[in-house]
Coordinates of C-alpha atoms in Angstrom, one line a residue:
M1 CA 65.8 99.5 180.6
I2 CA 67.8 102.0 182.8
W3 CA 68.6 101.1 186.7
T4 CA 70.0 103.6 189.4
K5 CA 71.1 102.0 192.8
D6 CA 71.0 103.8 196.6
P7 CA 74.6 104.6 196.9
T8 CA 73.7 103.9 200.9
Q9 CA 73.8 100.2 200.6
R10 CA 70.7 99.6 201.3
C11 CA 68.4 97.9 198.3
I12 CA 66.8 101.1 197.3
T13 CA 66.2 101.1 193.6
S14 CA 64.5 102.4 190.7
S15 CA 64.3 101.9 187.0
S16 CA 62.9 104.3 183.9
T17 CA 62.8 103.0 180.1
A18 CA 64.6 105.7 177.8
T19 CA 64.2 105.9 173.8
V20 CA 68.3 106.2 171.8
P21 CA 68.3 107.4 168.2
L22 CA 70.8 105.7 166.2
G23 CA 72.2 106.1 163.6
S24 CA 70.5 105.2 159.8
R25 CA 71.7 102.0 158.5
W26 CA 71.6 101.0 155.1
T27 CA 69.1 98.7 154.7
R28 CA 68.3 98.5 150.4
R29 CA 70.4 97.8 147.9
P30 CA 70.9 99.7 144.5
V31 CA 69.0 99.3 141.6
G32 CA 70.8 99.3 138.5
L33 CA 68.8 101.1 135.4
G34 CA 70.9 102.1 132.6
S35 CA 69.7 105.5 130.5
L36 CA 66.8 104.8 128.5
F37 CA 66.9 101.3 129.6
S38 CA 64.7 99.5 132.5
Q39 CA 66.5 95.3 132.5
S40 CA 68.9 94.5 134.0
S41 CA 70.9 93.8 130.2
L42 CA 71.6 96.9 128.5
T43 CA 73.2 96.8 125.2
A44 CA 74.8 99.6 122.9
S45 CA 76.8 100.0 119.5
V46 CA 80.3 101.3 118.4
S47 CA 81.7 101.7 115.2
E48 CA 84.6 99.9 114.9
D49 CA 86.7 103.0 114.1
Q50 CA 85.4 105.1 116.7
T51 CA 88.2 105.6 119.3
T52 CA 87.1 107.5 122.0
G53 CA 83.3 108.0 123.4
I54 CA 80.5 107.4 125.6
V55 CA 79.7 103.8 125.2
A56 CA 76.6 103.8 127.4
T57 CA 75.6 105.6 131.0
L58 CA 73.8 103.4 133.3
H59 CA 72.4 104.8 136.3
A60 CA 71.9 102.9 139.8
T61 CA 69.4 104.2 142.2
D62 CA 69.9 103.9 146.1
Q63 CA 67.0 105.5 148.2
D64 CA 69.3 105.2 151.5
L65 CA 69.7 108.6 153.0
G66 CA 73.1 110.3 153.2
I67 CA 76.5 108.3 152.9
N68 CA 74.7 105.2 152.4
G69 CA 73.0 106.1 149.8
Q70 CA 75.3 107.1 147.7
V71 CA 76.4 105.1 144.3
T72 CA 79.4 104.5 142.3
Y73 CA 80.5 102.0 139.0
S74 CA 82.8 100.1 138.1
I75 CA 83.6 97.3 136.0
T76 CA 84.5 94.1 137.5
S77 CA 84.2 91.6 134.3
G78 CA 84.6 91.9 130.4
N79 CA 87.3 94.2 130.4
E80 CA 90.5 92.3 130.4
M81 CA 91.6 94.5 127.7
Q82 CA 91.9 97.8 129.4
L83 CA 89.0 98.6 126.5
F84 CA 86.5 100.5 128.5
S85 CA 86.2 102.4 131.4
V86 CA 83.6 103.6 133.8
D87 CA 83.3 107.3 135.5
P88 CA 82.7 106.1 139.0
S89 CA 80.1 108.6 140.0
S90 CA 77.9 109.3 136.6
G91 CA 78.2 105.5 135.7
E92 CA 79.2 107.0 132.2
I93 CA 81.1 103.9 130.2
Y94 CA 83.5 105.3 127.7
L95 CA 85.9 103.9 125.4
E96 CA 89.5 104.0 126.1
G97 CA 91.4 101.5 123.4
E98 CA 91.0 100.1 119.8
L99 CA 88.1 98.1 118.4
D100 CA 88.9 95.3 115.4
Y101 CA 85.5 93.8 114.0
E102 CA 87.2 91.5 112.3
M103 CA 89.3 91.0 115.9
Q104 CA 86.2 90.6 118.1
T105 CA 82.2 91.5 117.3
S106 CA 81.5 92.0 120.7
H107 CA 82.3 92.7 124.3
M108 CA 80.5 91.6 127.4
L109 CA 81.3 93.5 130.6
E110 CA 79.3 93.3 134.2
I111 CA 78.7 96.7 135.8
T112 CA 78.7 96.7 139.6
A113 CA 76.8 99.6 141.7
S114 CA 78.1 99.3 145.6
D115 CA 76.4 101.9 148.2
G116 CA 78.7 103.6 150.6
A117 CA 77.6 102.3 153.8
W118 CA 79.9 100.9 156.6
E119 CA 78.9 96.7 155.1
T120 CA 79.0 97.6 151.7
L121 CA 76.0 96.5 149.6
S122 CA 76.1 96.3 145.9
T123 CA 74.0 94.8 142.6
T124 CA 75.0 94.8 139.0
A125 CA 74.2 94.7 135.1
S126 CA 75.3 93.7 132.2
L127 CA 76.3 95.9 129.3
V128 CA 76.8 94.3 125.6
V129 CA 78.8 96.5 123.5
N130 CA 78.2 95.0 119.7
V131 CA 80.9 96.5 117.6
E132 CA 79.8 98.0 113.9
D133 CA 82.1 96.8 111.2
V134 CA 83.2 99.5 108.4
D135 CA 85.3 99.3 105.6
D136 CA 88.9 99.4 107.7
N137 CA 91.1 97.3 105.5
P138 CA 92.8 97.7 101.8
P139 CA 92.6 94.5 99.6
I140 CA 95.5 93.6 99.4
F141 CA 97.6 91.3 96.7
Q142 CA 99.8 88.3 97.6
Q143 CA 102.3 88.9 95.5
R144 CA 103.3 92.3 94.1
D145 CA 105.1 91.4 91.4
Y146 CA 104.0 88.0 88.5
F147 CA 106.2 86.1 86.4
V148 CA 105.1 84.1 83.2
T149 CA 105.9 83.0 80.4
V150 CA 103.3 83.3 77.0
P151 CA 104.6 81.2 73.8
E152 CA 104.1 83.5 71.1
N153 CA 100.8 83.3 68.6
T154 CA 99.0 81.9 71.8
A155 CA 95.1 82.2 70.5
S156 CA 93.1 84.2 71.9
A157 CA 91.2 84.4 75.4
E158 CA 93.5 82.3 76.7
Y159 CA 94.6 81.0 80.4
V160 CA 97.3 83.1 81.6
T161 CA 98.0 83.3 84.9
Q162 CA 95.5 84.7 88.6
V163 CA 96.5 87.6 90.2
I164 CA 94.8 87.0 94.3
A165 CA 94.1 89.5 96.6
V166 CA 92.5 89.6 100.1
D167 CA 90.8 91.7 102.4
A168 CA 90.2 91.2 106.1
D169 CA 87.4 92.6 106.5
S170 CA 84.0 90.7 106.5
D171 CA 81.0 90.2 104.5
R172 CA 79.8 92.8 102.2
F173 CA 83.6 94.8 103.0
A174 CA 84.9 91.9 102.0
Q175 CA 84.2 92.9 98.0
F176 CA 86.6 93.9 95.8
T177 CA 86.8 94.0 91.9
Y178 CA 90.1 94.0 90.0
A179 CA 91.2 95.7 86.6
I180 CA 94.0 96.2 84.4
I181 CA 95.1 100.1 84.5
G182 CA 98.0 100.9 81.9
G183 CA 101.1 98.7 81.3
S184 CA 102.0 98.0 77.8
G185 CA 100.8 94.6 77.9
E186 CA 97.1 96.8 78.4
N187 CA 95.9 96.1 75.0
F188 CA 97.2 92.6 74.5
F189 CA 95.0 90.5 77.8
T190 CA 92.2 90.8 79.2
L191 CA 91.6 90.4 83.3
D192 CA 87.8 89.6 85.0
E193 CA 87.5 91.5 87.7
N194 CA 85.7 89.1 90.4
S195 CA 87.8 86.2 89.7
G196 CA 91.6 88.0 88.5
V197 CA 91.7 85.4 86.2
V198 CA 94.5 87.0 83.2
R199 CA 93.9 86.0 79.2
T200 CA 95.2 86.4 75.9
Q201 CA 93.0 89.2 73.8
G202 CA 94.8 88.9 70.4
N203 CA 98.0 88.3 68.6
L204 CA 101.5 88.0 70.6
D205 CA 104.4 87.9 67.6
Y206 CA 107.5 86.8 69.3
E207 CA 109.2 88.6 65.6
Q208 CA 106.9 91.3 65.2
G209 CA 105.7 92.5 68.8
L210 CA 107.8 93.1 72.2
L211 CA 109.3 90.1 74.1
E212 CA 108.2 91.5 77.1
Y213 CA 105.1 93.1 78.3
Q214 CA 104.4 95.2 81.4
V215 CA 100.5 95.4 82.8
T216 CA 99.9 97.1 85.5
I217 CA 97.1 95.6 87.9
I218 CA 94.9 97.3 90.9
A219 CA 92.1 95.9 93.9
T220 CA 90.2 98.2 94.7
N221 CA 86.9 98.2 97.4
N222 CA 83.0 99.3 96.3
D223 CA 83.8 102.4 97.3
G224 CA 87.1 102.9 95.4
S225 CA 88.3 104.8 99.0
Q226 CA 91.2 101.9 99.1
R227 CA 93.4 100.2 96.4
D228 CA 96.6 97.4 96.1
T229 CA 98.3 97.7 93.3
A230 CA 100.4 94.4 91.5
H231 CA 102.4 94.2 88.3
L232 CA 102.4 91.2 85.9
H233 CA 105.6 90.5 84.1
V234 CA 104.9 88.3 80.6
E235 CA 107.8 87.0 78.9
I236 CA 106.7 85.9 74.8
T237 CA 108.5 82.9 73.9
G238 CA 109.5 82.0 70.2
V239 CA 107.4 79.3 68.4
N240 CA 109.9 77.3 65.9
E241 CA 107.3 78.3 63.5
F242 CA 108.5 78.5 60.4
S243 CA 111.4 76.4 57.9
P244 CA 114.4 77.3 56.3
R245 CA 114.1 78.3 52.4
F246 CA 117.0 78.5 50.2
L247 CA 117.1 82.6 48.2
Q248 CA 116.7 79.8 45.1
T249 CA 115.8 77.0 44.1
E250 CA 118.4 76.2 41.4
Y251 CA 122.1 76.4 41.8
E252 CA 124.4 75.5 39.3
F253 CA 128.2 75.9 39.7
T254 CA 131.5 75.6 37.3
V255 CA 134.6 73.4 38.5
S256 CA 137.9 73.3 36.5
E257 CA 139.3 70.4 35.8
G258 CA 142.2 69.1 38.4
A259 CA 140.3 71.6 40.6
P260 CA 142.6 70.0 44.2
D261 CA 140.2 68.3 47.2
G262 CA 138.2 70.9 49.5
A263 CA 138.6 73.9 46.4
L264 CA 135.5 76.0 46.7
V265 CA 132.9 74.7 44.2
G266 CA 130.1 78.1 45.1
S267 CA 127.8 78.8 48.4
V268 CA 124.2 78.5 48.9
L269 CA 121.7 80.4 51.0
A270 CA 118.9 80.3 52.8
L271 CA 117.1 81.9 55.8
D272 CA 114.2 81.2 58.9
S273 CA 112.1 84.0 59.9
D274 CA 112.5 82.7 63.1
S275 CA 113.9 84.4 66.2
G276 CA 116.8 83.1 68.2
T277 CA 118.3 80.3 67.8
D278 CA 115.2 78.6 66.4
G279 CA 116.4 81.2 63.3
K280 CA 119.5 79.3 63.0
V281 CA 120.1 77.2 59.5
L282 CA 122.1 74.4 59.1
Y283 CA 123.3 72.4 55.5
F284 CA 124.0 69.1 55.0

């Protein structure tokens, strides 16, 4: 309603009604729609060895016109480690960091779509990024070198030691096997491919064989792409298994009459087939 007044101070007035068009006001809230998805909770999967690329694309529509209908995207929760980014115009979610299935199997992001109005309205959608496991960790031996002692003549199939490796992967990717691939003791020991238990094989003779054997052992993942190596050092210790034996069963000596005390009468000799101190003979 518009009023006019006579400037002559006489109380004469008139009125008329006018319609003034106002600028468009944002009235509709954007609705989050993911690419190929129609719900507000979306899911994507990414291999843990992927380092870059688009993870998913979210799309929000706004029925308003002009700047009020322009939608921008932002990650508003769940990205504390800065592993992801979003293109504010297209809604494309990008991977920006390294994922690790063993550390975290999934990431939940909150994506916000906001309009361009002066009084901004927004809506949110959740994106769950599941990390797919890959065999990215090799088996690792707990020791690089193992040192053990085994008495000579130990029976075959006797326990010697156990080598242990661990794989930081999960489930089927954490599986691996052990094997002997070389060394001077390759033919004198066996290795259980699953448990890593080492056992004797054949006769270990201190007197006839080596005093120390070396065995090279590997742990290999299922597809053979990753491995680790350890070395087993086995010292063979002698056993006092032989008695000293005289070279003769009887000795006969001649002594001159009047020989002084301490005079040499003769000598006897015994031998011991053992080695080291075990083969030293004392006479009584």
